[in-house]
Coordinates of C-alpha atoms in Angstrom, one line a residue:
M1 CA -31.2 46.0 12.1
G2 CA -29.0 48.4 10.1
V3 CA -26.1 47.8 12.5
I4 CA -26.6 44.1 12.2
R5 CA -26.6 44.2 8.4
S6 CA -23.5 46.3 8.5
Y7 CA -21.7 43.8 10.7
I8 CA -22.7 40.9 8.5
K9 CA -21.2 42.7 5.5
T10 CA -18.0 43.4 7.4
L11 CA -17.8 39.8 8.5
L12 CA -18.2 38.5 4.9
K13 CA -15.7 40.9 3.5
S14 CA -13.0 40.0 6.0
S15 CA -13.6 36.2 5.8
R16 CA -10.9 33.7 5.5
T17 CA -10.5 30.0 6.3
A18 CA -11.1 29.5 10.0
E19 CA -8.8 27.3 12.0
V20 CA -11.8 26.2 14.0
G21 CA -13.0 23.8 11.3
A22 CA -9.6 22.8 9.9
S23 CA -10.5 19.1 10.2
S24 CA -14.3 19.2 9.7
P25 CA -15.9 16.7 7.4
L26 CA -18.1 19.5 6.2
L27 CA -15.2 21.5 4.5
P28 CA -15.8 19.9 1.1
Y29 CA -19.3 21.2 1.0
V30 CA -18.9 24.8 2.0
D31 CA -17.3 27.9 0.4
R32 CA -14.1 28.1 2.4
R33 CA -13.7 31.7 1.3
A34 CA -16.7 32.7 3.4
L35 CA -15.3 31.0 6.6
V36 CA -14.3 33.7 9.1
A37 CA -11.3 34.0 11.3
P38 CA -11.4 32.4 14.8
N39 CA -11.1 35.8 16.5
Q40 CA -14.4 36.8 15.0
L41 CA -16.2 33.8 16.4
L42 CA -17.6 32.8 19.8
R43 CA -18.1 29.3 21.1
L44 CA -20.8 28.9 23.7
G45 CA -21.5 25.7 25.7
T46 CA -19.5 22.6 26.5
S47 CA -17.1 20.8 24.2
Y48 CA -19.9 18.3 23.5
G49 CA -23.0 20.5 23.4
G50 CA -21.4 23.8 22.3
W51 CA -22.0 25.8 19.1
I52 CA -20.2 28.6 17.3
I53 CA -21.8 32.0 16.5
P54 CA -20.3 35.3 15.4
A55 CA -18.6 37.1 18.2
N56 CA -20.8 40.1 17.6
A57 CA -24.0 38.2 17.0
G58 CA -26.3 41.1 17.5
L59 CA -28.5 39.2 20.0
T60 CA -30.3 41.1 22.7
A61 CA -33.0 40.6 25.3
D62 CA -35.6 40.9 22.6
S63 CA -34.1 38.1 20.4
I64 CA -36.0 34.9 20.0
C65 CA -33.9 31.7 19.7
Y66 CA -35.2 28.3 18.8
S67 CA -33.0 25.4 19.9
A68 CA -34.2 22.0 18.5
G69 CA -32.5 18.9 19.9
A70 CA -31.6 19.2 23.5
G71 CA -30.7 15.8 24.9
E72 CA -29.0 16.1 28.3
D73 CA -26.8 19.1 27.5
I74 CA -28.4 22.5 27.1
S75 CA -25.3 24.4 28.0
F76 CA -25.5 26.3 24.7
D77 CA -29.0 27.4 25.4
C78 CA -28.2 28.5 29.0
A79 CA -25.1 30.4 27.7
L80 CA -27.2 32.3 25.2
V81 CA -29.4 33.5 28.0
E82 CA -26.6 34.2 30.4
R83 CA -24.6 36.2 27.8
F84 CA -27.3 38.0 25.8
H85 CA -30.5 37.6 28.0
C86 CA -32.4 36.5 24.9
Q87 CA -35.5 34.3 25.0
V88 CA -34.8 30.7 24.2
R89 CA -37.3 28.0 23.2
V90 CA -35.8 24.5 23.7
I91 CA -37.5 22.0 21.5
D92 CA -37.2 18.2 22.1
P93 CA -39.8 15.5 22.6
T94 CA -37.5 12.7 23.9
P95 CA -38.3 11.5 27.4
R96 CA -34.7 11.8 28.7
A97 CA -34.4 15.4 27.4
I98 CA -37.7 16.3 29.1
Q99 CA -36.5 14.7 32.3
H100 CA -33.2 16.4 32.2
F101 CA -34.8 19.8 31.7
T102 CA -37.2 19.1 34.6
N103 CA -34.3 18.1 36.9
L104 CA -32.3 21.2 35.9
E105 CA -35.3 23.5 36.5
K106 CA -35.8 22.0 40.0
A107 CA -32.2 22.3 40.8
V108 CA -31.9 25.9 39.6
M109 CA -35.0 27.1 41.3
S110 CA -33.9 25.5 44.6
G111 CA -30.3 26.7 44.4
Q112 CA -28.8 23.3 43.8
R113 CA -26.2 22.1 41.3
C114 CA -27.1 20.1 38.2
S115 CA -24.6 18.4 36.0
V116 CA -24.4 18.7 32.3
N117 CA -24.8 15.5 30.4
N118 CA -24.3 13.4 33.6
S119 CA -20.8 14.8 33.9
T120 CA -18.9 14.8 37.2
E121 CA -17.0 17.9 36.1
N122 CA -19.4 20.2 34.2
Y123 CA -22.3 21.9 36.0
Y124 CA -24.8 24.5 34.9
S125 CA -24.2 28.0 36.3
I126 CA -27.4 29.7 35.2
T127 CA -29.3 31.7 37.7
A128 CA -33.0 31.3 38.4
E129 CA -33.7 34.8 36.9
D130 CA -32.0 33.9 33.7
F131 CA -33.5 30.4 33.6
R132 CA -37.0 31.9 33.4
R133 CA -36.1 33.1 29.9
I134 CA -35.9 29.5 28.7
R135 CA -39.1 27.7 27.7
F136 CA -39.1 24.0 27.1
V137 CA -41.4 22.8 24.3
P138 CA -41.7 18.9 24.3
V139 CA -42.4 18.5 20.6
G140 CA -40.4 17.6 17.5
L141 CA -39.4 19.8 14.6
A142 CA -40.4 18.6 11.1
D143 CA -41.7 19.7 7.8
K144 CA -45.3 18.8 8.7
D145 CA -47.6 18.9 11.6
A146 CA -48.0 15.2 12.5
E147 CA -47.3 12.6 15.1
L148 CA -44.1 10.8 14.0
K149 CA -42.0 7.9 15.1
F150 CA -38.7 8.7 16.9
Y151 CA -36.4 5.7 16.5
L152 CA -34.0 5.0 19.4
P153 CA -30.2 5.0 19.1
K154 CA -28.4 1.7 18.9
N155 CA -26.5 2.4 22.1
P156 CA -29.0 2.8 25.0
A157 CA -26.6 5.1 26.8
Y158 CA -27.2 7.7 24.1
V159 CA -30.1 10.0 24.2
S160 CA -30.6 11.2 20.6
C161 CA -33.6 9.7 18.6
S162 CA -34.3 10.1 14.9
T163 CA -37.5 10.4 12.9
V164 CA -35.6 9.2 9.8
N165 CA -34.2 6.2 11.6
L166 CA -30.6 7.3 11.1
Q167 CA -29.2 4.3 12.9
K168 CA -31.6 1.8 11.5
T169 CA -33.1 0.5 14.7
D170 CA -36.4 -1.1 15.6
G171 CA -37.4 0.5 18.8
Y172 CA -39.2 3.8 18.8
F173 CA -41.7 6.1 20.5
T174 CA -44.2 8.5 18.9
A175 CA -44.4 12.3 19.5
Q176 CA -46.1 15.3 18.1
C177 CA -44.1 17.3 15.6
F178 CA -44.6 20.7 14.1
R179 CA -43.3 22.9 11.2
V180 CA -41.3 25.9 12.3
S181 CA -44.2 28.1 11.0
S182 CA -46.7 26.3 13.1
L183 CA -44.6 26.4 16.2
M184 CA -44.0 30.2 15.7
Q185 CA -47.8 30.7 15.5
Q186 CA -48.4 28.6 18.7
L187 CA -45.7 30.4 20.6
G188 CA -46.6 33.9 19.4
D189 CA -43.3 34.6 17.7
S190 CA -43.3 36.7 14.5
S191 CA -39.7 36.0 13.7
I192 CA -36.7 34.0 14.8
D193 CA -33.2 35.5 15.4
L194 CA -31.4 32.2 15.9
L195 CA -32.4 28.6 15.0
K196 CA -30.3 25.7 16.1
M197 CA -31.1 22.2 14.8
D198 CA -29.5 19.0 16.0
I199 CA -32.3 16.7 15.0
E200 CA -30.7 13.5 13.8
G201 CA -31.2 13.6 10.1
A202 CA -34.5 15.5 10.0
E203 CA -32.7 18.7 9.3
Y204 CA -33.0 18.3 5.5
A205 CA -36.8 18.4 5.5
V206 CA -36.8 21.4 7.8
I207 CA -34.2 23.2 5.8
R208 CA -36.4 22.9 2.7
D209 CA -39.5 24.0 4.6
I210 CA -38.0 27.1 6.1
V211 CA -36.5 28.1 2.7
A212 CA -39.9 27.6 1.0
T213 CA -41.8 29.5 3.6
K214 CA -39.1 32.3 3.8
L215 CA -38.7 31.8 7.6
L216 CA -34.9 31.7 7.6
P217 CA -33.4 33.2 10.8
R218 CA -30.5 35.6 11.0
L219 CA -28.3 32.9 12.5
L220 CA -28.8 29.2 11.6
L221 CA -26.8 26.5 13.4
L222 CA -27.0 22.9 11.9
E223 CA -25.6 19.5 12.6
F224 CA -25.4 17.5 9.5
D225 CA -25.8 14.1 11.0
E226 CA -24.9 12.2 7.9
A227 CA -21.4 13.6 8.0
H228 CA -20.8 11.1 10.8
T229 CA -23.6 8.5 10.3
P230 CA -24.4 8.2 6.6
M231 CA -27.6 6.5 5.7
D232 CA -26.4 5.3 2.3
S233 CA -23.9 6.1 -0.4
D234 CA -25.7 9.3 -1.3
A235 CA -25.1 11.1 2.0
N236 CA -22.4 13.4 0.5
T237 CA -24.8 14.4 -2.2
R238 CA -27.6 15.3 0.2
I239 CA -25.3 17.3 2.5
K240 CA -23.9 19.3 -0.5
H241 CA -27.4 19.8 -1.9
H242 CA -28.8 21.3 1.3
V243 CA -25.8 23.5 1.8
D244 CA -26.4 24.8 -1.7
I245 CA -30.1 25.3 -1.0
L246 CA -29.2 27.5 1.9
G247 CA -26.6 29.4 -0.1
Q248 CA -29.1 30.2 -2.8
A249 CA -31.5 31.5 -0.2
G250 CA -29.0 33.9 1.1
M251 CA -27.4 32.0 4.0
R252 CA -23.6 32.0 4.2
C253 CA -21.6 29.4 6.2
I254 CA -19.1 31.3 8.3
A255 CA -17.8 28.4 10.5
V256 CA -17.7 24.6 10.6
D257 CA -16.9 22.6 13.7
G258 CA -17.0 18.9 13.4
C259 CA -20.3 18.1 11.8
N260 CA -21.8 21.4 12.9
A261 CA -22.1 24.4 10.6
S262 CA -22.9 28.0 11.4
F263 CA -24.7 30.2 8.8
I264 CA -25.7 33.9 8.8
R265 CA -28.3 35.5 6.6
A266 CA -26.4 37.7 4.2
Y267 CA -29.5 39.4 2.7

């Protein structure tokens, strides 16, 4: 842990505006002085489903990673396991995400290829041995333990569903959701090294919950969905407010990429 803390201090001291997020809509909400240089960052996964982490993330085979919001592209999750051999819990209750994981598992275990996000060019490369370090949890992430409605996207070709009805649609399905603390208890995890959330507007409530319960991970990856699909004219205020909440809790944004932001726990 001392080595990791030392690396984080070095990362923050050497920070400068990163070219990675030069056109990100999140730039107005983060401290640009804390953004680090591209050569200190590592992108894992496809151009669609990939995320940015520190190049020296400090992840090991003992690290626990929660990845909420899978859809039909878990290239990032697979890359985490392939590179660091960490344990990944993929969290998503949507039927298509469940089916995609099932198809991938069958393909990997039988030595067959499986495409990423129905692509004709990108295929998963993970081995059966590595794949066994991924666990799929078919529930939603929320700030309460409850069965919630997941509203469908306007475009039926898309897979992402939203408990806050981000796209203001009528169709929905219901699924069990849990707080991070409840999920950790169920899965037997005492801490989380990395938490990724791509949960279609529900990230605000979970941010407040993990700050209140002091369950912030060392690495936090977030998609701020209102940066591309604002629910109303207060979207900018909500994004800034929750970035500030994280900052006050010791999380520092080191990279932005589109509507995604990568945070490290500074203390």
